[in-house]
Amino acid sequence: MSKTATTSGPMMAADGTTLKSSLNRALRRQKLRALALIAPLLIFVLVTFVAPIADMLFRSVENQIVSETLPRTTTALETWELTDTNPPGEEVFRALFQDMFIAQERKLHTRLGSRLNYELSGVSSLFRKSGRQVEDMGEFYQDQFEDLNAYWKDGENWNAMMGSDDWLAEMAAWDPQSGDDQPAFEFRDGIEALLPQTADKYEIYAAFVQVEEEDNLAREDPWALVYSTLYYDLTGGADIGAYTGPGAAELQEAAAAVPGFETINFTESFAGIDKDWVDLDVWQTIKTYSPSFTSGYFLAAVDMKKGLDGPEMRPENEQVYIMLFGRTLFMSLLITGSCILLGYPVAWLLANLSARTANLLMILVLLPFWTSLLVRTSAWKVMLQQEGVINDVLVWLGVVSDANRLVMINNQTGTIIAMTHILLPFMILPLYSVMKTIPPTYLRAAKSLGATNWTAFWRVYFPQSVPGIGAGSILVFILSIGYYITPELVGGTTGTFISNRIAYHISSSLNWGLAAALGTILLTVVMGLYYVYDKIVGIDNVKLGG
């Protein structure tokens, strides 16, 4: 009698590992191979779809340009209330001078003016005008320092006073023709504590010259702004007597002389440039939009604005976006319905003809895809005008008189006709693919049971074609709601969509924040309608055939 040996414990694979571990490792490898296959597509979707949407969402609330361009002004404005009946005080205007001076050197003041001009008309020209004249304010103190002592005219003297000995030695050894980077500016020990305001502006000036303009700092004279801040440091009680470095004698001389300098009133100076600087609306706009993030773009996208007491509607003559959203949805639904009415009979005909004939007719359906969109739209522009082909035929047939030709261009009619023609294939193809799968024997069976042609179609054939209608409707509606080329060419002022305004703000007005907000709202509306459609019809019932 033989004995069978038995062993207890986990089953082992051929490589000596447990069968469970070997199986898990094989599954991991399989998943990694699958991931590697879809990685290019996943990266493509992330880069071309997800990232642009994320950027659009960010731009619709991003508002850092105000606080970054006017950092001192926005900080000084924190103590000024929107409900105040007087403009801000002198300290705010002094901060505005410093910010505006730096901004105009960096050519940022015009960008800021354009941003604020979206909220208050005229601010853009105000900032451009002020940027050209703000340097004169800085030269007010510069001239007095230079008249006091010629020492202050030379940029090398400023570098010696403000820069460290090590940096000065590195600059002396640096050859601009060598291609090496210019030694980064470093402060002399103790100078930042002695002249804090001057050091702050000099550091900005040095970084601008060395990094942004890539010029030789040793050969440049400091900004006029630096002289103004030196004046405020010296009149602010700086302990100049404790300083023994380069320029100590000149600093002590200046400290003794500045109490006798003429002073400048920045409030009056800005008011002299333009009286709008003492207008409450300007300062309320700057303060309102000083946070780094704002809801202002979304409010503007629904014809609202930020008021003193919170969001409020814009004047009636400025309300346009809600009307455009409504028009876009209405006309997109109308275009979708037109495509259903025109596309259903064509798809039915293609599905019930012989394969040879259906293929020939299908070429005619696909022919528009081989023609440029601009060409097709331009053709409709020629055909629909009052002296166009369609009106000529109607006059020839006697349907309309020559004096009462139909106006079918530069209005909603032109947009609907042209877009229905352009989007019709997107309705026919899904309908055809679904209808092709419906057995013709169903209709014959219904008729053999006594049903009329209409009853057989409506009760038997049509319900089976509904998934194709759903697929085509989604395609046509989503495509039409985002179209802007065709409405721009044939829609005039009454046939344009919200997408036309989005394109305008991106390419013409450069108000990308408002364009992003409008695009975000449009995306949200489409997703909301898609959700409603799914709940009512069921997205699982949408088919493209099979």
XYZ file of C-alpha atoms in Angstrom:
546
model
C 0.000 0.000 0.000
C 1.488 3.320 -1.122
C 1.505 6.493 0.898
C 0.967 9.971 -0.523
C 3.058 12.698 1.053
C 1.198 15.918 1.836
C 2.635 19.294 2.707
C 0.977 22.289 4.291
C 1.589 26.012 3.459
C 1.040 28.425 0.555
C 1.302 27.310 -3.042
C 4.572 28.266 -4.661
C 5.311 29.497 -8.199
C 8.158 28.254 -10.358
C 10.427 31.167 -9.314
C 10.158 30.231 -5.653
C 7.726 33.007 -4.632
C 4.218 32.397 -3.422
C 1.598 32.013 -6.119
C -0.362 34.983 -4.720
C 2.680 37.303 -4.878
C 3.507 36.140 -8.395
C -0.071 36.770 -9.519
C -0.119 40.258 -7.982
C 3.177 41.098 -9.688
C 1.820 39.943 -13.041
C -1.310 42.058 -12.561
C 0.791 45.111 -11.692
C 2.857 44.638 -14.848
C -0.306 44.304 -16.890
C -1.712 47.544 -15.432
C 1.564 49.387 -16.045
C 1.595 48.227 -19.682
C -1.994 49.413 -20.084
C -1.122 52.751 -18.477
C 1.878 53.147 -20.779
C -0.400 52.609 -23.773
C -2.881 55.300 -22.746
C -0.251 57.692 -21.299
C 0.218 59.673 -24.560
C -3.535 60.190 -24.883
C -3.848 61.053 -21.194
C -1.037 63.626 -21.437
C -2.597 65.067 -24.584
C -5.977 65.464 -22.861
C -4.384 67.031 -19.779
C -2.357 69.520 -21.830
C -4.971 70.474 -24.431
C -8.205 70.161 -22.434
C -7.820 70.046 -18.657
C -5.009 72.608 -18.389
C -6.773 75.259 -20.539
C -9.971 74.854 -18.534
C -8.042 75.164 -15.269
C -6.285 78.262 -16.621
C -9.644 79.717 -17.670
C -11.101 79.129 -14.216
C -8.085 80.830 -12.617
C -8.155 83.840 -14.933
C -11.833 84.398 -14.196
C -11.031 85.272 -10.561
C -7.352 86.343 -10.719
C -6.783 90.043 -10.045
C -3.208 90.361 -8.803
C -2.222 93.148 -11.197
C -3.692 95.875 -8.955
C -1.990 94.830 -5.716
C 1.282 93.963 -7.493
C 1.473 97.231 -9.437
C 0.267 99.486 -6.600
C 1.399 97.602 -3.462
C 2.032 100.688 -1.308
C -1.102 102.442 -2.480
C -3.405 99.502 -1.751
C -1.827 99.116 1.700
C -2.282 102.820 2.452
C -5.902 102.605 1.253
C -6.770 100.057 3.930
C -7.621 102.890 6.337
C -9.795 104.667 3.758
C -13.421 103.542 3.558
C -15.440 103.262 0.377
C -18.163 105.335 1.995
C -15.838 108.260 2.757
C -16.963 111.494 1.134
C -13.441 112.851 0.644
C -10.526 111.492 -1.427
C -7.707 109.696 0.423
C -5.091 111.694 2.302
C -1.608 112.837 1.344
C 0.010 109.578 2.488
C -1.998 107.637 -0.092
C -1.026 110.028 -2.882
C 2.601 109.793 -1.817
C 2.379 106.015 -2.018
C 0.684 106.381 -5.400
C 3.607 108.479 -6.634
C 6.108 105.805 -5.633
C 4.078 102.987 -7.183
C 3.342 104.925 -10.352
C 7.000 105.862 -10.779
C 8.123 102.231 -10.569
C 5.222 101.076 -12.762
C 5.981 103.554 -15.527
C 9.643 102.509 -15.528
C 8.518 98.910 -15.970
C 5.811 99.910 -18.473
C 3.147 98.345 -16.255
C 0.995 101.406 -15.593
C -0.778 101.125 -18.950
C -1.688 97.488 -18.269
C -3.093 98.449 -14.887
C -5.022 101.313 -16.452
C -6.521 98.937 -19.004
C -7.557 96.528 -16.236
C -9.283 99.227 -14.177
C -10.803 100.727 -17.309
C -12.962 97.585 -17.569
C -14.657 98.745 -14.374
C -14.562 102.544 -14.812
C -14.308 104.188 -18.188
C -11.515 106.741 -18.531
C -9.056 105.195 -16.069
C -6.822 103.898 -18.859
C -6.150 107.385 -20.243
C -5.724 108.687 -16.680
C -2.889 106.218 -15.988
C -1.204 106.822 -19.347
C -1.305 110.575 -18.806
C 0.010 110.318 -15.247
C 2.793 107.913 -16.225
C 4.229 110.495 -18.599
C 4.333 113.228 -15.938
C 5.097 111.388 -12.700
C 8.870 111.644 -13.257
C 8.609 115.413 -12.965
C 7.421 114.949 -9.376
C 10.508 112.900 -8.547
C 12.823 115.456 -10.064
C 11.447 118.030 -7.617
C 13.745 116.708 -4.847
C 16.465 115.464 -7.204
C 17.125 118.980 -8.460
C 17.475 120.305 -4.913
C 19.957 117.586 -3.895
C 22.045 118.154 -7.033
C 21.976 121.928 -6.539
C 23.192 121.385 -2.980
C 26.187 119.267 -4.009
C 27.297 117.885 -7.376
C 28.174 114.660 -5.528
C 24.540 113.539 -5.894
C 24.627 113.750 -9.679
C 27.002 110.818 -10.160
C 25.637 107.254 -10.098
C 29.072 105.927 -9.099
C 28.879 107.920 -5.871
C 25.500 106.360 -5.121
C 26.886 102.871 -5.766
C 29.816 103.552 -3.459
C 27.522 104.747 -0.683
C 24.863 102.042 -1.043
C 26.877 99.026 -2.257
C 29.083 96.730 -0.209
C 32.857 96.738 -0.632
C 32.788 93.152 -1.920
C 30.209 94.022 -4.572
C 32.163 97.112 -5.620
C 35.294 94.963 -6.004
C 33.395 92.376 -8.051
C 31.962 95.113 -10.281
C 35.444 96.575 -10.796
C 36.756 93.158 -11.867
C 33.732 92.327 -14.048
C 34.223 92.611 -17.803
C 30.911 93.405 -19.588
C 32.329 91.860 -22.770
C 33.133 88.536 -21.119
C 29.589 87.220 -21.279
C 29.552 86.522 -17.526
C 26.548 87.624 -15.479
C 26.815 91.005 -13.791
C 27.461 90.657 -10.022
C 24.155 91.014 -8.190
C 23.899 94.189 -6.135
C 24.583 93.894 -2.389
C 23.975 96.564 0.265
C 26.663 98.008 2.476
C 26.315 96.855 6.087
C 24.043 99.147 8.068
C 22.827 101.262 5.155
C 19.400 99.565 5.062
C 18.821 100.399 8.713
C 20.124 103.932 8.302
C 18.135 104.798 5.148
C 15.318 102.212 4.961
C 13.108 103.956 2.390
C 16.061 104.860 0.184
C 17.447 101.334 0.383
C 14.066 99.854 -0.546
C 13.754 101.923 -3.731
C 17.447 101.598 -4.587
C 17.163 97.818 -4.424
C 14.213 97.925 -6.836
C 16.138 100.277 -9.113
C 19.273 98.079 -9.054
C 17.276 94.900 -9.818
C 15.494 96.671 -12.667
C 18.748 97.847 -14.249
C 20.636 94.579 -13.805
C 17.884 92.013 -14.439
C 15.128 93.587 -16.507
C 17.137 95.992 -18.641
C 20.412 94.025 -18.382
C 22.400 97.269 -18.232
C 25.603 98.046 -16.357
C 24.577 99.391 -12.939
C 27.922 101.150 -12.531
C 27.131 103.425 -15.468
C 23.547 104.294 -14.581
C 22.241 107.186 -12.508
C 19.561 106.361 -9.922
C 15.877 107.054 -10.446
C 14.474 110.405 -9.363
C 12.347 108.372 -6.960
C 15.463 107.484 -4.965
C 16.107 111.181 -4.241
C 12.548 111.584 -2.954
C 12.898 108.684 -0.546
C 16.286 110.018 0.595
C 14.562 113.277 1.467
C 11.989 111.431 3.598
C 14.677 109.342 5.316
C 16.705 112.454 6.200
C 13.662 114.346 7.469
C 12.509 111.277 9.378
C 15.265 111.437 11.984
C 17.947 109.180 10.463
C 21.075 109.052 12.667
C 23.478 110.245 10.007
C 26.171 111.118 12.565
C 26.779 107.424 13.247
C 27.565 106.720 9.573
C 31.271 106.811 8.574
C 31.220 105.111 5.175
C 31.548 106.605 1.679
C 29.549 109.814 1.281
C 29.281 110.415 5.033
C 30.177 114.119 4.735
C 27.703 114.632 1.893
C 24.972 112.859 3.846
C 25.566 115.030 6.891
C 25.506 118.131 4.694
C 22.229 117.008 3.119
C 20.695 116.157 6.497
C 21.389 119.682 7.679
C 19.989 121.208 4.478
C 16.769 119.216 3.853
C 14.686 121.097 6.462
C 15.032 124.096 4.185
C 14.084 122.258 0.992
C 10.902 123.156 -0.819
C 8.286 120.416 -0.384
C 5.812 118.915 -2.811
C 2.146 118.208 -2.167
C 1.409 114.968 -4.035
C -2.358 115.405 -3.782
C -2.179 118.752 -5.540
C 0.389 117.465 -8.031
C -1.794 114.538 -9.117
C -4.839 116.804 -9.238
C -2.793 119.116 -11.455
C -2.121 116.235 -13.836
C -5.816 115.346 -13.974
C -8.679 116.352 -11.720
C -9.986 112.759 -11.872
C -7.372 111.854 -9.265
C -9.530 113.546 -6.645
C -12.673 111.842 -7.979
C -14.128 109.382 -5.484
C -15.104 106.936 -8.251
C -11.453 106.398 -9.177
C -10.366 105.609 -5.646
C -13.413 103.457 -4.959
C -12.562 101.424 -8.058
C -8.908 101.009 -7.031
C -9.847 99.922 -3.505
C -12.675 97.641 -4.653
C -10.418 95.751 -7.046
C -7.258 95.747 -4.941
C -7.637 92.139 -3.603
C -5.680 89.450 -5.438
C -8.879 87.590 -6.309
C -12.165 89.096 -7.365
C -15.714 88.165 -8.276
C -15.890 91.237 -10.496
C -15.473 89.327 -13.748
C -18.331 86.960 -12.944
C -20.522 89.865 -11.874
C -19.766 91.658 -15.150
C -20.605 88.448 -17.035
C -24.176 88.610 -15.682
C -24.544 92.380 -16.138
C -23.734 93.223 -12.525
C -20.969 95.150 -10.783
C -19.540 95.743 -7.340
C -21.254 98.628 -5.591
C -20.703 100.337 -2.268
C -23.329 98.093 -0.667
C -22.462 94.914 -2.553
C -23.284 93.536 -6.006
C -25.774 95.553 -8.024
C -27.154 95.530 -11.557
C -25.500 97.671 -14.181
C -27.496 100.436 -15.884
C -30.012 99.059 -18.351
C -28.132 100.460 -21.345
C -25.039 98.463 -20.287
C -26.808 95.116 -19.835
C -25.905 92.790 -22.698
C -24.569 89.461 -21.487
C -27.740 87.934 -20.015
C -29.511 88.758 -23.281
C -26.660 87.131 -25.244
C -26.766 83.973 -23.100
C -30.523 83.733 -23.634
C -30.182 84.337 -27.372
C -27.411 81.733 -27.629
C -29.487 79.050 -25.885
C -32.656 79.885 -27.852
C -30.963 79.922 -31.260
C -28.945 76.781 -30.492
C -32.159 74.937 -29.630
C -33.784 76.309 -32.791
C -30.835 75.182 -34.912
C -30.943 71.752 -33.271
C -34.674 71.467 -34.007
C -34.115 72.528 -37.626
C -31.421 69.891 -38.014
C -33.784 67.233 -36.650
C -36.581 68.220 -39.040
C -34.272 68.285 -42.060
C -31.946 65.466 -41.095
C -34.474 62.820 -40.059
C -36.015 62.286 -43.545
C -32.552 62.230 -45.156
C -31.265 59.668 -42.657
C -34.406 57.530 -43.129
C -33.951 57.631 -46.878
C -30.293 56.628 -46.642
C -31.103 53.791 -44.245
C -33.803 52.305 -46.503
C -32.150 52.609 -49.910
C -29.912 50.014 -51.430
C -26.317 50.032 -50.269
C -25.017 51.317 -53.632
C -27.447 54.223 -53.796
C -27.057 55.035 -50.084
C -23.275 55.225 -50.445
C -23.567 57.657 -53.350
C -25.952 59.884 -51.399
C -23.755 59.645 -48.322
C -20.985 61.302 -50.333
C -23.271 64.318 -50.748
C -23.860 64.379 -46.979
C -20.110 64.277 -46.311
C -19.213 66.727 -49.071
C -19.467 69.826 -46.795
C -16.671 68.397 -44.616
C -14.357 68.694 -47.610
C -15.151 72.384 -48.048
C -13.750 75.162 -45.871
C -16.110 76.540 -43.250
C -15.315 80.075 -44.385
C -16.169 79.172 -47.986
C -19.537 77.693 -47.010
C -20.369 80.676 -44.807
C -19.306 83.135 -47.494
C -21.491 81.289 -50.006
C -24.503 81.774 -47.741
C -23.585 85.427 -47.385
C -23.861 85.773 -51.165
C -27.062 83.733 -51.433
C -28.974 85.368 -48.578
C -28.380 89.030 -49.308
C -31.221 91.111 -50.729
C -29.673 91.030 -54.193
C -28.698 87.389 -53.775
C -29.742 84.184 -55.492
C -32.599 83.262 -53.139
C -34.258 86.667 -53.336
C -33.835 86.704 -57.131
C -35.604 83.341 -57.399
C -38.421 84.454 -55.099
C -38.913 87.619 -57.152
C -38.860 85.597 -60.393
C -41.506 83.240 -58.979
C -43.605 86.192 -57.867
C -43.505 85.195 -54.186
C -42.187 88.623 -53.204
C -42.030 91.903 -55.071
C -38.744 93.447 -56.128
C -39.356 96.331 -53.732
C -39.967 94.014 -50.769
C -37.082 91.606 -50.968
C -36.529 89.533 -47.819
C -33.828 90.540 -45.340
C -32.121 87.255 -44.533
C -28.558 88.377 -43.806
C -26.974 90.138 -40.813
C -29.763 88.924 -38.537
C -30.908 85.798 -36.699
C -32.418 84.311 -39.851
C -29.054 84.270 -41.592
C -27.371 82.671 -38.592
C -30.008 79.930 -38.276
C -29.977 79.074 -41.999
C -26.185 79.003 -42.338
C -25.551 77.080 -39.125
C -28.303 74.567 -39.870
C -26.601 73.799 -43.167
C -23.164 73.542 -41.550
C -24.264 71.313 -38.650
C -26.781 69.152 -40.541
C -24.283 66.308 -41.216
C -23.700 65.974 -37.454
C -27.408 65.147 -37.110
C -27.714 62.908 -40.167
C -24.802 60.611 -39.360
C -25.949 59.504 -35.854
C -29.530 59.109 -37.103
C -28.388 57.027 -40.048
C -26.201 54.764 -37.924
C -29.109 54.040 -35.570
C -31.760 53.668 -38.293
C -29.539 51.217 -40.149
C -29.808 48.830 -37.194
C -33.646 48.884 -37.126
C -34.899 45.708 -38.944
C -37.368 46.631 -41.735
C -39.373 43.524 -40.823
C -40.700 45.403 -37.754
C -42.653 47.818 -39.959
C -43.962 45.026 -42.169
C -45.046 43.096 -39.123
C -46.884 46.139 -37.734
C -48.674 46.693 -41.047
C -49.618 43.033 -41.273
C -51.299 43.417 -37.900
C -53.477 46.234 -39.234
C -51.428 49.337 -38.448
C -51.487 52.254 -40.879
C -48.261 53.620 -42.325
C -48.292 56.500 -39.840
C -49.125 54.269 -36.859
C -46.409 51.780 -37.808
C -43.875 54.606 -38.102
C -44.888 56.478 -34.947
C -45.434 53.471 -32.666
C -42.743 51.099 -33.949
C -40.035 52.856 -35.982
C -39.749 56.269 -34.351
C -39.176 55.055 -30.739
C -36.249 52.958 -31.953
C -34.699 55.975 -33.689
C -34.898 58.205 -30.581
C -31.361 57.273 -29.410
C -30.037 58.604 -32.724
C -32.012 61.816 -32.275
C -30.516 62.162 -28.807
C -26.948 61.633 -30.030
C -27.386 64.033 -32.935
C -29.055 66.654 -30.750
C -26.205 66.636 -28.246
C -23.627 66.972 -31.016
C -25.451 69.782 -32.819
C -26.443 71.700 -29.681
C -22.981 71.664 -28.110
C -21.317 72.606 -31.402
C -23.791 75.408 -32.114
C -23.633 76.935 -28.634
C -19.902 77.534 -29.067
C -19.863 78.680 -32.708
C -18.612 82.183 -33.409
C -17.231 82.352 -36.978
C -20.549 81.856 -38.779
C -22.597 84.178 -36.504
C -19.849 86.788 -36.857
C -20.052 86.694 -40.668
C -23.809 86.429 -41.226
C -25.385 87.356 -37.881
C -24.915 91.128 -37.815
C -25.838 92.664 -34.462
C -28.901 90.532 -33.701
C -27.605 87.123 -34.734
C -24.356 86.879 -32.777
C -23.777 84.472 -29.892
C -22.105 84.832 -26.509
C -19.095 83.098 -28.075
C -18.620 86.158 -30.293
C -18.207 88.343 -27.200
C -15.769 85.830 -25.723
C -13.702 85.949 -28.918
C -13.883 89.768 -28.877
C -12.575 90.016 -25.314
C -9.753 87.554 -26.036
C -8.524 89.061 -29.299
C -9.614 92.720 -29.285
C -10.351 94.207 -25.859
C -7.843 91.802 -24.202
C -10.148 91.486 -21.202
C -9.180 87.877 -20.639
C -10.680 87.795 -17.154
C -14.170 88.616 -18.444
C -13.717 86.222 -21.374
C -12.734 83.471 -18.907
C -15.764 84.225 -16.718
C -18.107 84.128 -19.723
C -16.518 80.867 -20.876
C -16.830 79.358 -17.405
C -20.514 80.292 -17.195
C -21.127 78.890 -20.678
C -19.365 75.645 -19.720
C -21.422 75.436 -16.518
C -24.665 75.992 -18.435
C -23.797 73.273 -20.950
C -22.875 70.835 -18.175
C -26.111 71.701 -16.369
C -28.198 71.079 -19.493
C -26.309 67.832 -20.058
C -27.173 66.765 -16.502
C -30.847 67.613 -17.023
C -30.831 65.728 -20.327
C -29.327 62.704 -18.607
C -32.008 62.783 -15.910
C -34.893 63.163 -18.366
C -33.767 61.075 -21.345
C -30.869 59.080 -19.942
C -27.462 59.281 -21.537
C -27.399 55.460 -21.711
C -30.190 55.664 -24.275
C -28.027 57.746 -26.630
C -26.506 55.529 -29.301
C -24.482 55.939 -32.431
C -25.574 52.596 -33.823
C -25.009 48.957 -32.967
